[in-house]
PDB file of C-alpha atoms in Angstrom:
ATOM      1  CA  UNK A1036     144.058   6.679  93.742  1.00 40.00           C
ATOM      2  CA  UNK A1037     147.820   6.832  93.922  1.00 50.00           C
ATOM      3  CA  UNK A1038     148.438  10.415  92.808  1.00 73.00           C
ATOM      4  CA  UNK A1039     151.327  12.186  94.496  1.00 91.00           C
ATOM      5  CA  UNK A1040     153.062  15.548  94.244  1.00 96.00           C
ATOM      6  CA  UNK A1041     156.530  15.958  92.802  1.00 95.00           C
ATOM      7  CA  UNK A1042     158.738  19.071  93.050  1.00 95.00           C
ATOM      8  CA  UNK A1043     159.112  21.377  90.083  1.00 95.00           C
ATOM      9  CA  UNK A1044     162.456  22.890  89.079  1.00 92.00           C
ATOM     10  CA  UNK A1045     162.707  26.339  90.636  1.00 89.00           C
ATOM     11  CA  UNK A1046     159.999  25.664  93.204  1.00 91.00           C
ATOM     12  CA  UNK A1047     156.400  24.594  93.255  1.00 94.00           C
ATOM     13  CA  UNK A1048     154.889  21.176  92.763  1.00 96.00           C
ATOM     14  CA  UNK A1049     153.069  19.087  90.174  1.00 96.00           C
ATOM     15  CA  UNK A1050     150.592  16.223  90.425  1.00 95.00           C
ATOM     16  CA  UNK A1051     148.909  14.073  87.783  1.00 93.00           C
ATOM     17  CA  UNK A1052     145.154  13.795  88.306  1.00 93.00           C
ATOM     18  CA  UNK A1053     142.553  11.924  86.320  1.00 91.00           C
ATOM     19  CA  UNK A1054     138.981  13.071  85.784  1.00 91.00           C
ATOM     20  CA  UNK A1055     137.630  11.135  88.777  1.00 92.00           C
ATOM     21  CA  UNK A1056     140.278  12.553  91.124  1.00 94.00           C
ATOM     22  CA  UNK A1057     139.630  16.081  89.861  1.00 94.00           C
ATOM     23  CA  UNK A1058     135.904  15.639  90.465  1.00 94.00           C
ATOM     24  CA  UNK A1059     136.388  14.240  93.983  1.00 95.00           C
ATOM     25  CA  UNK A1060     138.889  16.907  95.027  1.00 96.00           C
ATOM     26  CA  UNK A1061     136.719  19.704  93.675  1.00 97.00           C
ATOM     27  CA  UNK A1062     133.632  18.354  95.416  1.00 97.00           C
ATOM     28  CA  UNK A1063     135.492  18.098  98.722  1.00 97.00           C
ATOM     29  CA  UNK A1064     136.896  21.627  98.368  1.00 97.00           C
ATOM     30  CA  UNK A1065     133.421  23.014  97.636  1.00 97.00           C
ATOM     31  CA  UNK A1066     132.038  21.199 100.688  1.00 96.00           C
ATOM     32  CA  UNK A1067     134.846  22.704 102.749  1.00 96.00           C
ATOM     33  CA  UNK A1068     133.908  26.163 101.491  1.00 96.00           C
ATOM     34  CA  UNK A1069     130.307  25.540 102.494  1.00 95.00           C
ATOM     35  CA  UNK A1070     131.443  24.380 105.936  1.00 94.00           C
ATOM     36  CA  UNK A1071     133.677  27.417 106.480  1.00 93.00           C
ATOM     37  CA  UNK A1072     130.919  29.759 105.399  1.00 88.00           C
ATOM     38  CA  UNK A1073     130.767  32.916 103.294  1.00 76.00           C
ATOM     39  CA  UNK A1074     133.688  35.289 103.064  1.00 52.00           C
ATOM     40  CA  UNK A1075     133.855  38.793 104.458  1.00 48.00           C
ATOM     41  CA  UNK A1076     134.319  40.631 101.172  1.00 48.00           C
ATOM     42  CA  UNK A1077     133.310  44.315 101.404  1.00 44.00           C
ATOM     43  CA  UNK A1078     129.719  44.981 100.385  1.00 44.00           C
ATOM     44  CA  UNK A1079     129.212  47.664  97.766  1.00 51.00           C
ATOM     45  CA  UNK A1080     128.735  51.024  99.447  1.00 55.00           C
ATOM     46  CA  UNK A1081     130.392  49.912 102.683  1.00 51.00           C
ATOM     47  CA  UNK A1082     133.783  51.068 103.889  1.00 54.00           C
ATOM     48  CA  UNK A1083     136.266  48.173 103.328  1.00 51.00           C
ATOM     49  CA  UNK A1084     137.981  49.173 106.584  1.00 51.00           C
ATOM     50  CA  UNK A1085     134.883  47.910 108.405  1.00 53.00           C
ATOM     51  CA  UNK A1086     135.919  44.332 107.599  1.00 50.00           C
ATOM     52  CA  UNK A1087     139.403  44.914 108.990  1.00 49.00           C
ATOM     53  CA  UNK A1088     138.142  46.142 112.343  1.00 49.00           C
ATOM     54  CA  UNK A1089     135.140  43.807 112.555  1.00 61.00           C
ATOM     55  CA  UNK A1090     135.175  41.651 115.658  1.00 70.00           C
ATOM     56  CA  UNK A1091     134.742  37.921 115.366  1.00 70.00           C
ATOM     57  CA  UNK A1092     132.940  35.426 117.597  1.00 70.00           C
ATOM     58  CA  UNK A1093     134.065  34.678 121.137  1.00 66.00           C
ATOM     59  CA  UNK A1094     132.792  31.104 121.383  1.00 80.00           C
ATOM     60  CA  UNK A1095     133.951  28.038 119.445  1.00 79.00           C
ATOM     61  CA  UNK A1096     131.636  26.773 116.663  1.00 85.00           C
ATOM     62  CA  UNK A1097     128.963  24.246 117.638  1.00 88.00           C
ATOM     63  CA  UNK A1098     129.780  21.981 114.678  1.00 92.00           C
ATOM     64  CA  UNK A1099     132.575  19.591 115.805  1.00 93.00           C
ATOM     65  CA  UNK A1100     134.310  19.777 112.409  1.00 94.00           C
ATOM     66  CA  UNK A1101     134.331  23.575 112.492  1.00 91.00           C
ATOM     67  CA  UNK A1102     135.501  23.520 116.098  1.00 88.00           C
ATOM     68  CA  UNK A1103     138.429  21.359 114.935  1.00 91.00           C
ATOM     69  CA  UNK A1104     139.268  23.911 112.236  1.00 91.00           C
ATOM     70  CA  UNK A1105     138.925  26.826 114.679  1.00 89.00           C
ATOM     71  CA  UNK A1106     140.054  25.440 118.052  1.00 84.00           C
ATOM     72  CA  UNK A1107     140.492  27.403 121.254  1.00 81.00           C
ATOM     73  CA  UNK A1108     143.928  28.963 121.510  1.00 76.00           C
ATOM     74  CA  UNK A1109     144.283  28.175 125.213  1.00 73.00           C
ATOM     75  CA  UNK A1110     143.126  25.249 127.306  1.00 58.00           C
ATOM     76  CA  UNK A1111     140.902  22.822 125.430  1.00 55.00           C
ATOM     77  CA  UNK A1112     140.456  19.031 125.557  1.00 52.00           C
ATOM     78  CA  UNK A1113     143.347  17.030 126.941  1.00 53.00           C
ATOM     79  CA  UNK A1114     144.826  19.847 129.023  1.00 57.00           C
ATOM     80  CA  UNK A1115     144.567  19.409 132.762  1.00 60.00           C
ATOM     81  CA  UNK A1116     143.897  22.811 134.300  1.00 54.00           C
ATOM     82  CA  UNK A1117     142.666  23.892 137.681  1.00 61.00           C
ATOM     83  CA  UNK A1118     139.345  25.697 138.013  1.00 65.00           C
ATOM     84  CA  UNK A1119     140.912  29.174 138.076  1.00 63.00           C
ATOM     85  CA  UNK A1120     143.260  28.297 135.230  1.00 63.00           C
ATOM     86  CA  UNK A1121     140.342  26.987 133.169  1.00 63.00           C
ATOM     87  CA  UNK A1122     138.398  30.224 133.630  1.00 69.00           C
ATOM     88  CA  UNK A1123     141.457  32.268 132.651  1.00 69.00           C
ATOM     89  CA  UNK A1124     142.099  30.041 129.626  1.00 62.00           C
ATOM     90  CA  UNK A1125     138.500  30.391 128.434  1.00 69.00           C
ATOM     91  CA  UNK A1126     138.639  34.169 128.773  1.00 73.00           C
ATOM     92  CA  UNK A1127     141.952  34.354 126.903  1.00 75.00           C
ATOM     93  CA  UNK A1128     140.656  32.033 124.177  1.00 70.00           C
ATOM     94  CA  UNK A1129     137.513  34.124 123.741  1.00 76.00           C
ATOM     95  CA  UNK A1130     139.549  37.315 123.406  1.00 78.00           C
ATOM     96  CA  UNK A1131     141.996  35.700 120.968  1.00 74.00           C
ATOM     97  CA  UNK A1132     139.153  34.250 118.880  1.00 76.00           C
ATOM     98  CA  UNK A1133     137.395  37.617 118.755  1.00 76.00           C
ATOM     99  CA  UNK A1134     140.335  39.250 116.990  1.00 75.00           C
ATOM    100  CA  UNK A1135     141.658  36.370 114.883  1.00 76.00           C
ATOM    101  CA  UNK A1136     138.885  34.036 113.731  1.00 81.00           C
ATOM    102  CA  UNK A1137     137.600  36.254 110.918  1.00 86.00           C
ATOM    103  CA  UNK A1138     141.087  36.465 109.390  1.00 88.00           C
ATOM    104  CA  UNK A1139     141.679  32.754 109.865  1.00 88.00           C
ATOM    105  CA  UNK A1140     138.334  31.923 108.289  1.00 90.00           C
ATOM    106  CA  UNK A1141     139.134  34.169 105.309  1.00 91.00           C
ATOM    107  CA  UNK A1142     142.536  32.513 104.863  1.00 94.00           C
ATOM    108  CA  UNK A1143     141.063  29.026 104.976  1.00 95.00           C
ATOM    109  CA  UNK A1144     138.445  30.090 102.459  1.00 96.00           C
ATOM    110  CA  UNK A1145     141.136  31.429 100.107  1.00 96.00           C
ATOM    111  CA  UNK A1146     143.052  28.163 100.429  1.00 97.00           C
ATOM    112  CA  UNK A1147     139.994  26.139  99.465  1.00 97.00           C
ATOM    113  CA  UNK A1148     139.222  28.530  96.598  1.00 97.00           C
ATOM    114  CA  UNK A1149     142.782  28.064  95.319  1.00 97.00           C
ATOM    115  CA  UNK A1150     142.091  24.338  95.061  1.00 97.00           C
ATOM    116  CA  UNK A1151     138.845  24.892  93.177  1.00 97.00           C
ATOM    117  CA  UNK A1152     140.455  27.392  90.797  1.00 97.00           C
ATOM    118  CA  UNK A1153     143.418  25.118  90.111  1.00 96.00           C
ATOM    119  CA  UNK A1154     141.203  22.145  89.375  1.00 96.00           C
ATOM    120  CA  UNK A1155     138.905  24.219  87.162  1.00 95.00           C
ATOM    121  CA  UNK A1156     141.903  25.473  85.178  1.00 93.00           C
ATOM    122  CA  UNK A1157     143.159  21.906  84.760  1.00 92.00           C
ATOM    123  CA  UNK A1158     139.746  20.651  83.662  1.00 87.00           C
ATOM    124  CA  UNK A1159     139.503  23.553  81.206  1.00 82.00           C
ATOM    125  CA  UNK A1160     142.901  22.719  79.730  1.00 76.00           C
ATOM    126  CA  UNK A1161     141.828  19.114  79.244  1.00 67.00           C
ATOM    127  CA  UNK A1162     138.661  20.233  77.499  1.00 65.00           C
ATOM    128  CA  UNK A1163     140.730  22.311  75.077  1.00 64.00           C
ATOM    129  CA  UNK A1164     142.733  19.392  73.792  1.00 57.00           C
ATOM    130  CA  UNK A1165     144.937  17.847  76.459  1.00 50.00           C
ATOM    131  CA  UNK A1166     144.964  14.068  76.746  1.00 51.00           C
ATOM    132  CA  UNK A1167     141.485  12.933  77.712  1.00 53.00           C
ATOM    133  CA  UNK A1168     141.085  11.548  81.204  1.00 56.00           C
ATOM    134  CA  UNK A1169     144.369  12.821  82.619  1.00 66.00           C
ATOM    135  CA  UNK A1170     146.144  16.070  83.313  1.00 88.00           C
ATOM    136  CA  UNK A1171     149.101  17.485  85.216  1.00 92.00           C
ATOM    137  CA  UNK A1172     148.418  20.283  87.675  1.00 94.00           C
ATOM    138  CA  UNK A1173     151.363  22.588  88.301  1.00 95.00           C
ATOM    139  CA  UNK A1174     151.431  24.813  91.376  1.00 96.00           C
ATOM    140  CA  UNK A1175     153.608  27.778  92.237  1.00 96.00           C
ATOM    141  CA  UNK A1176     155.231  27.806  95.701  1.00 95.00           C
ATOM    142  CA  UNK A1177     152.462  30.084  97.003  1.00 96.00           C
ATOM    143  CA  UNK A1178     149.753  27.890  95.476  1.00 97.00           C
ATOM    144  CA  UNK A1179     151.450  24.853  97.013  1.00 97.00           C
ATOM    145  CA  UNK A1180     151.160  26.435 100.457  1.00 97.00           C
ATOM    146  CA  UNK A1181     147.485  27.189  99.848  1.00 97.00           C
ATOM    147  CA  UNK A1182     146.833  23.632  98.716  1.00 98.00           C
ATOM    148  CA  UNK A1183     148.658  22.309 101.757  1.00 97.00           C
ATOM    149  CA  UNK A1184     146.424  24.391 104.016  1.00 97.00           C
ATOM    150  CA  UNK A1185     143.266  23.196 102.260  1.00 98.00           C
ATOM    151  CA  UNK A1186     144.333  19.535 102.286  1.00 98.00           C
ATOM    152  CA  UNK A1187     145.051  19.799 106.006  1.00 97.00           C
ATOM    153  CA  UNK A1188     141.658  21.390 106.658  1.00 97.00           C
ATOM    154  CA  UNK A1189     139.901  18.703 104.629  1.00 97.00           C
ATOM    155  CA  UNK A1190     141.610  15.921 106.579  1.00 96.00           C
ATOM    156  CA  UNK A1191     140.787  17.591 109.903  1.00 95.00           C
ATOM    157  CA  UNK A1192     137.123  17.976 108.935  1.00 96.00           C
ATOM    158  CA  UNK A1193     136.787  14.446 107.555  1.00 96.00           C
ATOM    159  CA  UNK A1194     138.748  12.975 110.460  1.00 94.00           C
ATOM    160  CA  UNK A1195     136.369  14.678 112.886  1.00 94.00           C
ATOM    161  CA  UNK A1196     133.354  13.238 111.070  1.00 94.00           C
ATOM    162  CA  UNK A1197     135.010   9.800 111.249  1.00 92.00           C
ATOM    163  CA  UNK A1198     135.861  10.373 114.939  1.00 90.00           C
ATOM    164  CA  UNK A1199     139.594   9.964 114.341  1.00 89.00           C
ATOM    165  CA  UNK A1200     141.528  11.194 117.385  1.00 79.00           C
ATOM    166  CA  UNK A1201     145.122  12.316 117.939  1.00 70.00           C
ATOM    167  CA  UNK A1202     145.794   8.962 119.595  1.00 70.00           C
ATOM    168  CA  UNK A1203     144.161   6.970 116.774  1.00 71.00           C
ATOM    169  CA  UNK A1204     145.391   7.382 113.198  1.00 68.00           C
ATOM    170  CA  UNK A1205     142.227   5.834 111.799  1.00 69.00           C
ATOM    171  CA  UNK A1206     143.935   2.605 110.729  1.00 75.00           C
ATOM    172  CA  UNK A1207     141.024   0.535 112.035  1.00 83.00           C
ATOM    173  CA  UNK A1208     138.759   2.294 109.554  1.00 86.00           C
ATOM    174  CA  UNK A1209     140.627   0.751 106.626  1.00 84.00           C
ATOM    175  CA  UNK A1210     139.199  -2.608 107.629  1.00 87.00           C
ATOM    176  CA  UNK A1211     135.610  -1.461 107.225  1.00 89.00           C
ATOM    177  CA  UNK A1212     133.635  -3.542 104.701  1.00 91.00           C
ATOM    178  CA  UNK A1213     132.867  -1.923 101.369  1.00 91.00           C
ATOM    179  CA  UNK A1214     129.202  -1.947 102.328  1.00 93.00           C
ATOM    180  CA  UNK A1215     129.841   0.469 105.210  1.00 92.00           C
ATOM    181  CA  UNK A1216     128.576   3.954 104.257  1.00 93.00           C
ATOM    182  CA  UNK A1217     131.703   5.497 105.801  1.00 92.00           C
ATOM    183  CA  UNK A1218     134.063   3.651 103.467  1.00 93.00           C
ATOM    184  CA  UNK A1219     134.197   6.338 100.701  1.00 93.00           C
ATOM    185  CA  UNK A1220     134.974   8.986 103.320  1.00 94.00           C
ATOM    186  CA  UNK A1221     137.669   6.760 104.823  1.00 93.00           C
ATOM    187  CA  UNK A1222     139.314   6.235 101.434  1.00 93.00           C
ATOM    188  CA  UNK A1223     139.193   9.994 100.778  1.00 94.00           C
ATOM    189  CA  UNK A1224     140.768  10.647 104.201  1.00 94.00           C
ATOM    190  CA  UNK A1225     143.774   8.448 103.502  1.00 93.00           C
ATOM    191  CA  UNK A1226     144.110   9.578  99.892  1.00 94.00           C
ATOM    192  CA  UNK A1227     144.219  13.196 101.021  1.00 96.00           C
ATOM    193  CA  UNK A1228     146.825  12.193 103.582  1.00 94.00           C
ATOM    194  CA  UNK A1229     149.044  10.839 100.839  1.00 94.00           C
ATOM    195  CA  UNK A1230     148.658  13.998  98.798  1.00 96.00           C
ATOM    196  CA  UNK A1231     149.396  16.134 101.835  1.00 96.00           C
ATOM    197  CA  UNK A1232     152.506  14.159 102.764  1.00 96.00           C
ATOM    198  CA  UNK A1233     154.035  14.319  99.283  1.00 96.00           C
ATOM    199  CA  UNK A1234     153.198  18.020  98.958  1.00 96.00           C
ATOM    200  CA  UNK A1235     154.987  18.698 102.255  1.00 96.00           C
ATOM    201  CA  UNK A1236     158.051  16.916 100.850  1.00 95.00           C
ATOM    202  CA  UNK A1237     158.136  19.229  97.824  1.00 95.00           C
ATOM    203  CA  UNK A1238     158.214  22.266 100.134  1.00 91.00           C
ATOM    204  CA  UNK A1239     161.143  20.994 102.184  1.00 87.00           C
ATOM    205  CA  UNK A1240     164.559  22.522 101.361  1.00 76.00           C
TER     206      UNK A1240
END
C-alpha cells in the first residue's frame, strides 16, 4: 500500500485511498478507540463542569500499549535516578497524571474519531457515485493535525505489541515469513509510518 499525503493549496492535505486501505485504517482507528476507552462526555442530568474538575488516575495503565500512549511525565524506563530521585519522580508523575490524563485521553479519542469520520465520509462519497474502488480524502489543517496524532498513537500501540523499542526501528520484522501471524501487523506498522511521514511533510512551512 503506497498511499501518501500531498499538500493542498491553502493548507491541509490529501491522500488517495482504495477500499482495502479505507477498511484497514478504519478498523485500526476503531481498535484504537476501544483501547483508549470511553470518552468523558457529560451524562444527562449531570453538571458538565464535573468532567472538567474530575481527577484522573495516578498510576500508569497496566496494558503496555496504553502505558506507551500515557507514559509517566517524570522518570520512567531508561532514566538513571537515585532512590530519592525515583521516589520524587514517581510522586510528581502521579500528580501530573491525575490532572492531565483525562484531557489527554479525550484528545486522543477525538483524534481517532476524526479518522473514522473522515473515512466514513469518503466511503459515503464513493457509494454515491465516485469512481469505484478509489477515493481522495481531503483534510483541513486541523483535521491533518488530528490525523497525525491518531497515526502516531496507532504506531506507538502497534509498535508496543510488536516489541519495537526506541533503539530498534523494527527493520528485522520486515524479514518475517508471510506465514508469521505478526506479518500483517508489521506491514500495517510500516504503512502507517509512511502515511505519518508524508503527512508531517505537508504540515511543514
